[in-house]
mmCIF file of C-alpha atoms and ligand atoms in Angstrom:
data_model
loop_
_atom_site.group_PDB
_atom_site.id
_atom_site.type_symbol
_atom_site.label_atom_id
_atom_site.label_comp_id
_atom_site.label_asym_id
_atom_site.label_seq_id
_atom_site.Cartn_x
_atom_site.Cartn_y
_atom_site.Cartn_z
ATOM 1 C CA MET A 88 0.000 0.000 0.000
ATOM 2 C CA SER A 89 1.424 3.414 -1.005
ATOM 3 C CA ASN A 90 0.485 6.963 0.043
ATOM 4 C CA TYR A 91 -0.773 9.293 -2.669
ATOM 5 C CA LEU A 92 -1.552 12.996 -2.750
ATOM 6 C CA ILE A 93 -3.818 14.123 -5.569
ATOM 7 C CA THR A 94 -4.376 17.867 -5.833
ATOM 8 C CA GLY A 95 -7.545 18.632 -7.797
ATOM 9 C CA GLY A 96 -8.590 15.087 -6.899
ATOM 10 C CA ALA A 97 -12.319 15.875 -6.832
ATOM 11 C CA GLY A 98 -12.187 16.997 -10.467
ATOM 12 C CA PHE A 99 -12.588 14.994 -13.636
ATOM 13 C CA ILE A 100 -9.214 13.296 -14.120
ATOM 14 C CA GLY A 101 -8.257 13.498 -10.430
ATOM 15 C CA SER A 102 -11.371 11.685 -9.191
ATOM 16 C CA ASN A 103 -10.989 8.922 -11.751
ATOM 17 C CA LEU A 104 -7.384 8.493 -10.588
ATOM 18 C CA ALA A 105 -8.303 8.636 -6.887
ATOM 19 C CA ASN A 106 -11.136 6.096 -7.243
ATOM 20 C CA HIS A 107 -8.832 3.722 -9.097
ATOM 21 C CA LEU A 108 -6.054 4.016 -6.492
ATOM 22 C CA LEU A 109 -8.363 3.727 -3.470
ATOM 23 C CA THR A 110 -8.793 -0.003 -4.105
ATOM 24 C CA ASN A 111 -5.263 -0.655 -2.864
ATOM 25 C CA HIS A 112 -3.777 2.586 -1.570
ATOM 26 C CA LYS A 113 -4.203 5.521 0.804
ATOM 27 C CA VAL A 114 -5.140 8.723 -0.977
ATOM 28 C CA VAL A 115 -5.209 12.312 0.263
ATOM 29 C CA VAL A 116 -7.192 14.653 -1.987
ATOM 30 C CA ILE A 117 -6.947 18.439 -1.805
ATOM 31 C CA ASP A 118 -9.560 20.336 -3.787
ATOM 32 C CA ASP A 119 -11.261 23.707 -3.398
ATOM 33 C CA LEU A 120 -14.348 22.318 -5.174
ATOM 34 C CA SER A 121 -14.390 25.259 -7.600
ATOM 35 C CA MET A 122 -14.944 22.792 -10.441
ATOM 36 C CA GLY A 123 -14.811 19.356 -8.826
ATOM 37 C CA SER A 124 -17.339 17.676 -6.570
ATOM 38 C CA ILE A 125 -17.012 15.462 -3.536
ATOM 39 C CA THR A 126 -19.654 13.193 -5.090
ATOM 40 C CA ASN A 127 -17.106 12.240 -7.767
ATOM 41 C CA LEU A 128 -15.123 10.390 -5.094
ATOM 42 C CA ASN A 129 -15.952 6.880 -3.878
ATOM 43 C CA ASN A 130 -16.550 6.357 -0.162
ATOM 44 C CA SER A 131 -13.492 4.743 1.360
ATOM 45 C CA ASP A 132 -11.731 4.655 4.709
ATOM 46 C CA LYS A 133 -8.484 4.979 2.737
ATOM 47 C CA LEU A 134 -9.530 8.442 1.463
ATOM 48 C CA THR A 135 -8.736 11.710 3.275
ATOM 49 C CA PHE A 136 -10.452 14.706 1.708
ATOM 50 C CA ILE A 137 -9.131 18.192 2.434
ATOM 51 C CA HIS A 138 -11.316 21.071 1.293
ATOM 52 C CA GLY A 139 -8.818 23.815 0.535
ATOM 53 C CA SER A 140 -6.780 25.615 -2.052
ATOM 54 C CA VAL A 141 -3.321 24.760 -3.373
ATOM 55 C CA THR A 142 -2.722 28.524 -3.211
ATOM 56 C CA ASP A 143 -3.086 28.385 0.601
ATOM 57 C CA TYR A 144 0.604 27.902 1.348
ATOM 58 C CA ASP A 145 0.096 27.410 5.107
ATOM 59 C CA LEU A 146 -2.309 24.583 4.371
ATOM 60 C CA MET A 147 0.043 23.024 1.816
ATOM 61 C CA ASP A 148 2.910 23.311 4.284
ATOM 62 C CA LYS A 149 0.848 21.561 6.959
ATOM 63 C CA VAL A 150 -0.204 18.739 4.642
ATOM 64 C CA LEU A 151 3.373 18.157 3.493
ATOM 65 C CA THR A 152 4.529 18.192 7.135
ATOM 66 C CA ASP A 153 1.773 15.891 8.441
ATOM 67 C CA TYR A 154 2.055 13.239 5.726
ATOM 68 C CA GLN A 155 4.850 11.521 3.847
ATOM 69 C CA PHE A 156 3.787 10.662 0.314
ATOM 70 C CA ASP A 157 5.151 8.106 -2.109
ATOM 71 C CA TYR A 158 3.479 9.756 -5.098
ATOM 72 C CA ILE A 159 2.031 13.210 -5.756
ATOM 73 C CA TYR A 160 -0.170 13.965 -8.774
ATOM 74 C CA HIS A 161 -0.575 17.726 -9.153
ATOM 75 C CA LEU A 162 -3.766 18.097 -11.188
ATOM 76 C CA ALA A 163 -5.336 21.131 -9.486
ATOM 77 C CA ALA A 164 -5.681 23.946 -11.991
ATOM 78 C CA ILE A 165 -8.131 26.346 -13.503
ATOM 79 C CA ALA A 166 -8.494 24.175 -16.556
ATOM 80 C CA SER A 167 -10.426 26.655 -18.665
ATOM 81 C CA VAL A 168 -8.270 28.372 -21.270
ATOM 82 C CA ALA A 169 -10.962 31.057 -21.700
ATOM 83 C CA ASP A 170 -10.929 31.795 -17.976
ATOM 84 C CA SER A 171 -7.146 32.321 -18.119
ATOM 85 C CA VAL A 172 -7.641 34.886 -20.880
ATOM 86 C CA ASP A 173 -10.257 36.724 -18.761
ATOM 87 C CA ARG A 174 -8.380 36.479 -15.448
ATOM 88 C CA PRO A 175 -4.637 36.032 -16.093
ATOM 89 C CA LEU A 176 -3.497 37.021 -12.585
ATOM 90 C CA ALA A 177 -5.949 34.830 -10.693
ATOM 91 C CA THR A 178 -5.332 31.811 -12.897
ATOM 92 C CA HIS A 179 -1.549 32.355 -12.732
ATOM 93 C CA ASN A 180 -1.709 31.940 -8.951
ATOM 94 C CA VAL A 181 -3.266 28.514 -9.315
ATOM 95 C CA ASN A 182 -1.738 27.312 -12.573
ATOM 96 C CA PHE A 183 1.813 28.456 -11.955
ATOM 97 C CA SER A 184 2.584 29.812 -8.451
ATOM 98 C CA SER A 185 0.986 26.860 -6.649
ATOM 99 C CA VAL A 186 3.220 24.501 -8.617
ATOM 100 C CA LEU A 187 6.423 26.300 -7.683
ATOM 101 C CA ASN A 188 5.323 26.447 -4.038
ATOM 102 C CA LEU A 189 4.473 22.730 -4.070
ATOM 103 C CA ILE A 190 7.729 21.516 -5.612
ATOM 104 C CA GLU A 191 9.811 23.732 -3.322
ATOM 105 C CA SER A 192 7.995 22.307 -0.269
ATOM 106 C CA VAL A 193 8.358 18.781 -1.629
ATOM 107 C CA LYS A 194 12.109 19.333 -2.051
ATOM 108 C CA ILE A 195 12.387 20.309 1.618
ATOM 109 C CA LYS A 196 9.807 18.070 3.293
ATOM 110 C CA GLN A 197 9.247 14.947 1.219
ATOM 111 C CA LYS A 198 12.647 13.262 1.258
ATOM 112 C CA GLY A 199 11.241 9.801 0.491
ATOM 113 C CA ILE A 200 9.032 10.764 -2.449
ATOM 114 C CA LYS A 201 9.117 8.342 -5.354
ATOM 115 C CA ARG A 202 7.563 10.720 -7.911
ATOM 116 C CA LEU A 203 5.678 13.943 -8.446
ATOM 117 C CA VAL A 204 3.747 14.085 -11.729
ATOM 118 C CA PHE A 205 2.561 17.440 -13.050
ATOM 119 C CA ALA A 206 -0.403 17.772 -15.434
ATOM 120 C CA SER A 207 0.490 19.988 -18.372
ATOM 121 C CA SER A 208 -1.402 20.374 -21.613
ATOM 122 C CA ALA A 209 -1.183 20.026 -25.373
ATOM 123 C CA ALA A 210 -2.094 23.727 -25.337
ATOM 124 C CA VAL A 211 1.666 24.427 -25.016
ATOM 125 C CA TYR A 212 2.046 23.573 -28.736
ATOM 126 C CA GLY A 213 -0.298 26.418 -29.726
ATOM 127 C CA ASP A 214 -1.181 26.910 -33.376
ATOM 128 C CA GLU A 215 2.031 25.766 -35.079
ATOM 129 C CA PRO A 216 0.477 23.498 -37.729
ATOM 130 C CA THR A 217 2.936 20.576 -38.009
ATOM 131 C CA LEU A 218 1.309 17.315 -36.890
ATOM 132 C CA PRO A 219 1.536 14.988 -35.074
ATOM 133 C CA LYS A 220 3.011 16.819 -32.087
ATOM 134 C CA LYS A 221 6.150 15.303 -30.626
ATOM 135 C CA GLU A 222 7.398 16.338 -27.207
ATOM 136 C CA GLU A 223 10.215 18.242 -28.885
ATOM 137 C CA SER A 224 7.971 19.952 -31.479
ATOM 138 C CA VAL A 225 7.873 23.747 -31.625
ATOM 139 C CA ILE A 226 6.255 25.190 -28.487
ATOM 140 C CA ARG A 227 4.066 28.217 -29.088
ATOM 141 C CA PRO A 228 1.881 28.899 -26.037
ATOM 142 C CA LEU A 229 -0.765 31.493 -26.943
ATOM 143 C CA THR A 230 -2.740 32.003 -23.745
ATOM 144 C CA PRO A 231 -1.978 32.610 -20.049
ATOM 145 C CA TYR A 232 -3.098 29.002 -19.439
ATOM 146 C CA ALA A 233 -0.584 27.609 -21.936
ATOM 147 C CA VAL A 234 2.262 29.909 -20.821
ATOM 148 C CA ASP A 235 1.701 28.881 -17.184
ATOM 149 C CA LYS A 236 1.551 25.184 -18.056
ATOM 150 C CA PHE A 237 4.789 25.369 -20.028
ATOM 151 C CA ALA A 238 6.634 27.372 -17.365
ATOM 152 C CA ALA A 239 5.408 25.075 -14.574
ATOM 153 C CA GLU A 240 6.356 21.989 -16.567
ATOM 154 C CA LYS A 241 9.870 23.345 -17.101
ATOM 155 C CA TYR A 242 10.245 24.107 -13.373
ATOM 156 C CA VAL A 243 9.160 20.577 -12.483
ATOM 157 C CA LEU A 244 11.716 19.033 -14.830
ATOM 158 C CA ALA A 245 14.424 21.456 -13.654
ATOM 159 C CA TYR A 246 13.763 20.472 -10.017
ATOM 160 C CA ASN A 247 14.232 16.848 -10.999
ATOM 161 C CA ASN A 248 17.588 17.637 -12.579
ATOM 162 C CA LEU A 249 18.907 20.267 -10.156
ATOM 163 C CA TYR A 250 17.808 18.883 -6.804
ATOM 164 C CA ASN A 251 17.381 15.203 -7.540
ATOM 165 C CA VAL A 252 13.713 15.175 -6.478
ATOM 166 C CA PRO A 253 12.014 12.673 -8.838
ATOM 167 C CA MET A 254 9.488 14.533 -11.001
ATOM 168 C CA SER A 255 7.826 14.105 -14.412
ATOM 169 C CA ALA A 256 5.226 15.925 -16.499
ATOM 170 C CA VAL A 257 2.491 14.911 -18.915
ATOM 171 C CA ARG A 258 0.802 16.875 -21.686
ATOM 172 C CA PHE A 259 -2.816 15.787 -21.936
ATOM 173 C CA PHE A 260 -4.578 16.048 -25.270
ATOM 174 C CA ASN A 261 -8.433 16.060 -25.222
ATOM 175 C CA VAL A 262 -9.458 13.834 -22.336
ATOM 176 C CA TYR A 263 -13.068 12.614 -21.948
ATOM 177 C CA GLY A 264 -15.044 10.291 -19.705
ATOM 178 C CA PRO A 265 -17.141 10.088 -16.521
ATOM 179 C CA ASN A 266 -17.085 12.987 -13.996
ATOM 180 C CA GLN A 267 -16.181 15.645 -16.573
ATOM 181 C CA ASN A 268 -18.154 18.730 -15.562
ATOM 182 C CA PRO A 269 -20.263 20.166 -18.446
ATOM 183 C CA SER A 270 -21.282 23.304 -16.521
ATOM 184 C CA SER A 271 -19.305 25.892 -18.486
ATOM 185 C CA PRO A 272 -19.612 26.715 -22.220
ATOM 186 C CA TYR A 273 -15.838 26.074 -22.277
ATOM 187 C CA SER A 274 -16.120 22.581 -20.785
ATOM 188 C CA GLY A 275 -14.720 19.728 -22.879
ATOM 189 C CA VAL A 276 -16.749 19.297 -26.057
ATOM 190 C CA ILE A 277 -17.619 15.653 -25.327
ATOM 191 C CA SER A 278 -19.051 16.456 -21.881
ATOM 192 C CA LEU A 279 -21.185 19.203 -23.454
ATOM 193 C CA LEU A 280 -22.343 16.944 -26.272
ATOM 194 C CA VAL A 281 -23.242 14.032 -24.017
ATOM 195 C CA ASN A 282 -25.181 16.398 -21.788
ATOM 196 C CA GLN A 283 -27.178 17.721 -24.755
ATOM 197 C CA PHE A 284 -27.812 14.226 -26.132
ATOM 198 C CA GLU A 285 -29.116 13.147 -22.717
ATOM 199 C CA GLN A 286 -31.402 16.192 -22.510
ATOM 200 C CA HIS A 287 -32.751 15.491 -25.988
ATOM 201 C CA LYS A 288 -33.296 11.829 -25.190
ATOM 202 C CA SER A 289 -35.309 12.657 -22.106
ATOM 203 C CA GLY A 290 -37.668 14.842 -24.141
ATOM 204 C CA ASN A 291 -36.195 18.269 -23.288
ATOM 205 C CA LYS A 292 -35.475 20.783 -26.032
ATOM 206 C CA ALA A 293 -31.781 20.522 -26.848
ATOM 207 C CA ASP A 294 -29.462 21.196 -29.757
ATOM 208 C CA PHE A 295 -25.719 21.627 -30.252
ATOM 209 C CA ASN A 296 -23.618 24.468 -31.645
ATOM 210 C CA ILE A 297 -20.631 23.447 -33.708
ATOM 211 C CA PHE A 298 -18.107 26.245 -34.040
ATOM 212 C CA GLY A 299 -16.901 26.002 -37.644
ATOM 213 C CA ASP A 300 -17.717 23.250 -40.140
ATOM 214 C CA GLY A 301 -17.161 20.374 -37.716
ATOM 215 C CA GLU A 302 -14.190 19.110 -39.721
ATOM 216 C CA GLN A 303 -11.680 20.241 -37.045
ATOM 217 C CA THR A 304 -9.891 17.278 -35.493
ATOM 218 C CA ARG A 305 -8.776 16.378 -31.969
ATOM 219 C CA ASP A 306 -6.932 13.482 -30.368
ATOM 220 C CA PHE A 307 -9.664 12.426 -27.917
ATOM 221 C CA VAL A 308 -8.310 10.136 -25.219
ATOM 222 C CA TYR A 309 -10.494 8.155 -22.822
ATOM 223 C CA VAL A 310 -9.808 8.786 -19.144
ATOM 224 C CA LYS A 311 -8.989 5.101 -18.443
ATOM 225 C CA ASP A 312 -6.108 5.315 -20.906
ATOM 226 C CA VAL A 313 -5.032 8.530 -19.176
ATOM 227 C CA LEU A 314 -4.939 6.749 -15.792
ATOM 228 C CA ASN A 315 -2.799 4.044 -17.289
ATOM 229 C CA ALA A 316 -0.427 6.687 -18.676
ATOM 230 C CA LEU A 317 -0.276 8.517 -15.321
ATOM 231 C CA LEU A 318 0.608 5.310 -13.482
ATOM 232 C CA LEU A 319 3.260 4.315 -16.036
ATOM 233 C CA VAL A 320 4.877 7.760 -15.967
ATOM 234 C CA GLY A 321 4.689 7.787 -12.148
ATOM 235 C CA THR A 322 6.448 4.459 -11.696
ATOM 236 C CA SER A 323 8.944 4.126 -14.522
ATOM 237 C CA GLU A 324 12.620 4.886 -13.902
ATOM 238 C CA GLN A 325 13.203 6.291 -17.367
ATOM 239 C CA SER A 326 10.432 8.900 -17.028
ATOM 240 C CA LYS A 327 12.271 10.864 -14.309
ATOM 241 C CA GLY A 328 12.821 14.423 -15.549
ATOM 242 C CA GLU A 329 10.835 13.747 -18.740
ATOM 243 C CA VAL A 330 7.619 15.048 -20.295
ATOM 244 C CA TYR A 331 5.146 12.827 -22.187
ATOM 245 C CA ASN A 332 2.284 13.450 -24.592
ATOM 246 C CA VAL A 333 -0.855 11.642 -23.454
ATOM 247 C CA GLY A 334 -3.208 10.922 -26.340
ATOM 248 C CA THR A 335 -4.095 8.030 -28.613
ATOM 249 C CA GLY A 336 -2.142 8.969 -31.739
ATOM 250 C CA ARG A 337 -5.449 9.006 -33.674
ATOM 251 C CA SER A 338 -7.595 11.980 -34.598
ATOM 252 C CA THR A 339 -11.354 12.345 -34.989
ATOM 253 C CA THR A 340 -13.424 15.140 -36.528
ATOM 254 C CA LEU A 341 -16.215 16.730 -34.527
ATOM 255 C CA ASN A 342 -18.713 15.573 -37.160
ATOM 256 C CA THR A 343 -17.558 11.949 -36.767
ATOM 257 C CA LEU A 344 -17.751 12.308 -33.001
ATOM 258 C CA ILE A 345 -21.366 13.445 -33.182
ATOM 259 C CA ASN A 346 -22.305 10.677 -35.626
ATOM 260 C CA THR A 347 -20.701 8.087 -33.358
ATOM 261 C CA ILE A 348 -22.670 9.252 -30.298
ATOM 262 C CA SER A 349 -25.855 9.343 -32.436
ATOM 263 C CA GLU A 350 -25.245 5.759 -33.527
ATOM 264 C CA ILE A 351 -24.541 4.459 -30.023
ATOM 265 C CA LEU A 352 -27.580 6.185 -28.476
ATOM 266 C CA ASP A 353 -29.787 5.879 -31.544
ATOM 267 C CA VAL A 354 -30.747 9.560 -31.175
ATOM 268 C CA GLU A 355 -30.379 12.448 -33.650
ATOM 269 C CA LEU A 356 -29.448 15.786 -32.058
ATOM 270 C CA PRO A 357 -30.212 18.991 -34.019
ATOM 271 C CA ILE A 358 -26.879 20.592 -34.961
ATOM 272 C CA ILE A 359 -26.355 24.303 -35.599
ATOM 273 C CA TYR A 360 -23.192 25.377 -37.409
ATOM 274 C CA LYS A 361 -21.782 28.677 -36.096
ATOM 275 C CA GLU A 362 -18.715 30.828 -36.829
ATOM 276 C CA PRO A 363 -15.434 29.218 -35.660
ATOM 277 C CA ARG A 364 -14.261 30.236 -32.179
ATOM 278 C CA ILE A 365 -11.582 32.924 -32.230
ATOM 279 C CA GLY A 366 -8.199 31.307 -31.600
ATOM 280 C CA ASP A 367 -9.515 27.762 -32.120
ATOM 281 C CA ILE A 368 -6.883 25.491 -33.601
ATOM 282 C CA THR A 369 -8.085 23.403 -36.546
ATOM 283 C CA ASP A 370 -6.246 20.179 -35.926
ATOM 284 C CA SER A 371 -4.525 18.522 -32.986
ATOM 285 C CA LEU A 372 -2.887 15.117 -32.823
ATOM 286 C CA ALA A 373 -0.318 13.534 -30.506
ATOM 287 C CA ASN A 374 2.691 11.473 -31.421
ATOM 288 C CA ILE A 375 2.761 9.007 -28.508
ATOM 289 C CA ASP A 376 5.934 7.080 -29.362
ATOM 290 C CA LYS A 377 7.644 8.326 -26.201
ATOM 291 C CA LEU A 378 4.748 7.133 -24.013
ATOM 292 C CA LYS A 379 4.736 3.835 -25.889
ATOM 293 C CA SER A 380 8.380 3.374 -24.860
ATOM 294 C CA LEU A 381 6.966 2.961 -21.307
ATOM 295 C CA ASN A 382 4.742 0.134 -22.670
ATOM 296 C CA PHE A 383 1.671 2.345 -23.087
ATOM 297 C CA GLU A 384 -1.041 1.186 -25.478
ATOM 298 C CA ALA A 385 -4.206 3.241 -25.980
ATOM 299 C CA GLU A 386 -6.871 0.643 -25.260
ATOM 300 C CA PHE A 387 -9.891 2.748 -26.289
ATOM 301 C CA ASP A 388 -10.472 4.148 -29.758
ATOM 302 C CA ILE A 389 -13.176 6.825 -29.921
ATOM 303 C CA LYS A 390 -16.032 4.356 -30.466
ATOM 304 C CA ALA A 391 -14.938 2.046 -27.635
ATOM 305 C CA GLY A 392 -14.361 4.957 -25.238
ATOM 306 C CA LEU A 393 -17.702 6.592 -26.009
ATOM 307 C CA THR A 394 -19.501 3.264 -25.647
ATOM 308 C CA VAL A 395 -18.175 2.648 -22.104
ATOM 309 C CA TYR A 396 -18.657 6.291 -21.157
ATOM 310 C CA LEU A 397 -22.287 6.380 -22.348
ATOM 311 C CA GLU A 398 -22.960 3.094 -20.568
ATOM 312 C CA ARG A 399 -21.693 4.698 -17.326
ATOM 313 C CA VAL A 400 -23.848 7.789 -17.917
ATOM 314 C CA LYS A 401 -26.907 5.526 -18.350
ATOM 315 C CA GLU A 402 -26.138 3.627 -15.120
ATOM 316 C CA THR A 403 -25.734 6.780 -13.060
ATOM 317 C CA SER A 404 -28.579 8.931 -14.463
HETATM 318 P P1 NAD B 81 -11.113 19.708 -13.575
HETATM 319 O O1 NAD B 81 -11.474 21.152 -13.574
HETATM 320 O O2 NAD B 81 -12.205 18.710 -13.557
HETATM 321 O O3 NAD B 81 -10.130 19.381 -12.342
HETATM 322 C C1 NAD B 81 -9.350 20.333 -11.713
HETATM 323 C C2 NAD B 81 -9.683 20.276 -10.228
HETATM 324 O O4 NAD B 81 -8.871 21.232 -9.545
HETATM 325 C C3 NAD B 81 -11.146 20.636 -9.923
HETATM 326 O O5 NAD B 81 -11.708 19.664 -9.077
HETATM 327 C C4 NAD B 81 -11.071 21.986 -9.208
HETATM 328 O O6 NAD B 81 -12.106 22.138 -8.248
HETATM 329 C C5 NAD B 81 -9.691 21.880 -8.589
HETATM 330 N N1 NAD B 81 -9.087 23.197 -8.314
HETATM 331 C C6 NAD B 81 -9.105 24.308 -9.083
HETATM 332 N N2 NAD B 81 -8.449 25.301 -8.465
HETATM 333 C C7 NAD B 81 -8.002 24.794 -7.278
HETATM 334 C C8 NAD B 81 -7.266 25.328 -6.191
HETATM 335 N N3 NAD B 81 -6.851 26.595 -6.178
HETATM 336 N N4 NAD B 81 -6.981 24.519 -5.146
HETATM 337 C C9 NAD B 81 -7.396 23.225 -5.121
HETATM 338 N N5 NAD B 81 -8.123 22.671 -6.115
HETATM 339 C C10 NAD B 81 -8.403 23.452 -7.177
HETATM 340 O O7 NAD B 81 -10.138 19.482 -14.825
HETATM 341 P P2 NAD B 81 -9.491 18.143 -15.397
HETATM 342 O O8 NAD B 81 -9.939 18.026 -16.784
HETATM 343 O O9 NAD B 81 -9.652 17.014 -14.454
HETATM 344 O O10 NAD B 81 -7.956 18.606 -15.436
HETATM 345 C C11 NAD B 81 -6.967 18.087 -14.555
HETATM 346 C C12 NAD B 81 -5.637 18.680 -14.970
HETATM 347 O O11 NAD B 81 -5.324 18.303 -16.298
HETATM 348 C C13 NAD B 81 -5.594 20.212 -14.954
HETATM 349 O O12 NAD B 81 -4.328 20.611 -14.502
HETATM 350 C C14 NAD B 81 -5.798 20.587 -16.404
HETATM 351 O O13 NAD B 81 -5.223 21.847 -16.706
HETATM 352 C C15 NAD B 81 -5.074 19.441 -17.099
HETATM 353 N N6 NAD B 81 -5.536 19.195 -18.494
HETATM 354 C C16 NAD B 81 -6.773 18.655 -18.740
HETATM 355 C C17 NAD B 81 -7.159 18.398 -20.067
HETATM 356 C C18 NAD B 81 -8.486 17.763 -20.413
HETATM 357 O O14 NAD B 81 -8.727 17.471 -21.598
HETATM 358 N N7 NAD B 81 -9.373 17.497 -19.454
HETATM 359 C C19 NAD B 81 -6.299 18.710 -21.124
HETATM 360 C C20 NAD B 81 -5.070 19.275 -20.824
HETATM 361 C C21 NAD B 81 -4.681 19.478 -19.506
HETATM 362 C C1 UD1 B 82 -8.834 21.255 -24.937
HETATM 363 C C2 UD1 B 82 -8.853 21.547 -23.448
HETATM 364 C C3 UD1 B 82 -7.724 22.433 -23.073
HETATM 365 C C4 UD1 B 82 -6.456 21.742 -23.472
HETATM 366 C C5 UD1 B 82 -6.468 21.435 -24.973
HETATM 367 C C6 UD1 B 82 -5.265 20.568 -25.268
HETATM 368 C C7 UD1 B 82 -11.036 21.373 -22.484
HETATM 369 C C8 UD1 B 82 -12.245 22.107 -22.058
HETATM 370 N N1 UD1 B 82 -10.099 22.134 -23.076
HETATM 371 O O1 UD1 B 82 -9.096 22.463 -25.722
HETATM 372 O O2 UD1 B 82 -7.701 22.618 -21.667
HETATM 373 O O3 UD1 B 82 -5.372 22.557 -23.182
HETATM 374 O O4 UD1 B 82 -7.622 20.661 -25.273
HETATM 375 O O5 UD1 B 82 -5.393 19.889 -26.456
HETATM 376 O O6 UD1 B 82 -10.889 20.182 -22.273
HETATM 377 N N2 UD1 B 82 -16.637 23.037 -29.834
HETATM 378 C C9 UD1 B 82 -17.826 23.192 -30.501
HETATM 379 N N3 UD1 B 82 -18.961 23.404 -29.762
HETATM 380 C C10 UD1 B 82 -18.937 23.489 -28.408
HETATM 381 C C11 UD1 B 82 -17.707 23.321 -27.725
HETATM 382 C C12 UD1 B 82 -16.571 23.096 -28.474
HETATM 383 O O7 UD1 B 82 -17.881 23.147 -31.732
HETATM 384 O O8 UD1 B 82 -19.999 23.700 -27.790
HETATM 385 C C13 UD1 B 82 -15.404 22.802 -30.628
HETATM 386 C C14 UD1 B 82 -14.308 23.781 -30.320
HETATM 387 O O9 UD1 B 82 -14.480 24.960 -31.070
HETATM 388 C C15 UD1 B 82 -13.066 22.981 -30.725
HETATM 389 C C16 UD1 B 82 -13.473 21.530 -30.375
HETATM 390 O O10 UD1 B 82 -14.896 21.518 -30.261
HETATM 391 O O11 UD1 B 82 -12.847 23.078 -32.099
HETATM 392 C C17 UD1 B 82 -12.856 21.037 -29.078
HETATM 393 O O12 UD1 B 82 -13.122 22.006 -28.093
HETATM 394 P P1 UD1 B 82 -12.777 21.798 -26.523
HETATM 395 O O13 UD1 B 82 -13.352 20.542 -26.035
HETATM 396 O O14 UD1 B 82 -13.150 23.062 -25.848
HETATM 397 O O15 UD1 B 82 -11.209 21.542 -26.502
HETATM 398 P P2 UD1 B 82 -9.948 22.327 -27.060
HETATM 399 O O16 UD1 B 82 -10.276 23.683 -27.530
HETATM 400 O O17 UD1 B 82 -9.261 21.415 -28.015
#
């Protein structure tokens, strides 16, 4: 049994990770519940939930003094790119300053740590059009969110190299699955779509706005594959001081995505085509060769991932 700290552990990816680990391990979750929910977490006597902010440095200091962790997954962030454009200072505190504070405290207080894994984003690649993205592709962060993720990622890897505190980073592409919160217009497109499909199915008036012609592509990766990647990166020796793309290596258009959900649910959702979003990138795709060198295989293609996800939605609604 190991001891884990998951910041942002009541959120989408964090709660999926926490629930998976709770079967065999002790997990401390810190979350301010700004986006996450306690109901995402399974009941377990191995879970300690701390309602607080990673920007509360006294709290973070206390947690890192009271517990010794084997693994830390730093997932807490304001994950909305649009929010970072509206509120660069506030989001910088969470998305960058909290990371530097955490790794500095870890360096001093967590002498036995086996790994800290930081959640970065494919947003760091920006709009440079060459695909697929390799870890060493051109980096062109275009928003406060992306700049903060890239800077934080670099700090994490520098701490690994300078101070010999084992740390790694991952760049998520478009993750989807259970517990993704569809409450904001900038929530992940699959969570929004599934929500609208469900509304339509239950007889409520619902449609969906596609920004652009729907031919834009994304590398959608199912959260179970993401957990697998997080555990591989967290435990492998060769991943120390390294950053990894986390995707499937396959891309899907928005139109195909919608048709696939329609097919699985046997429901047609009215679609409205709107002007493209300003700053939207047309295509995104990960090269995952580096992750594959840790024995990663994406188990879920888009159809398989959506099928399990929609099954879960049906069970819980
Ligand atoms: P999420 O919003 O569901 O999870 C983030 C969690 O952090 C939420 O539960 C939120 O309440 C919590 N949080 C926010 N500010 C906090 C603070 N100050 N203190 C403590 N907790 C705080 O998002 P997610 O999709 O699960 O993302 C997890 C991580 O992965 C984030 O760092 C995000 O930037 C990154 N990421 C996600 C995607 C994706 O496709 N979902 C893509 C790229 C990167
Ligand atoms: C996503 C992440 C971002 C991450 C980036 C990395 C989310 C919310 N955002 O951005 O954090 O850094 O991947 O690859 O997970 N769309 C519509 N209609 C809608 C909503 C979206 O047509 O109602 C379109 C968007 O214009 C875009 C596509 O769907 O073309 C995907 O959008 P979204 O899920 O917001 O993700 P990204 O912009 O790729």
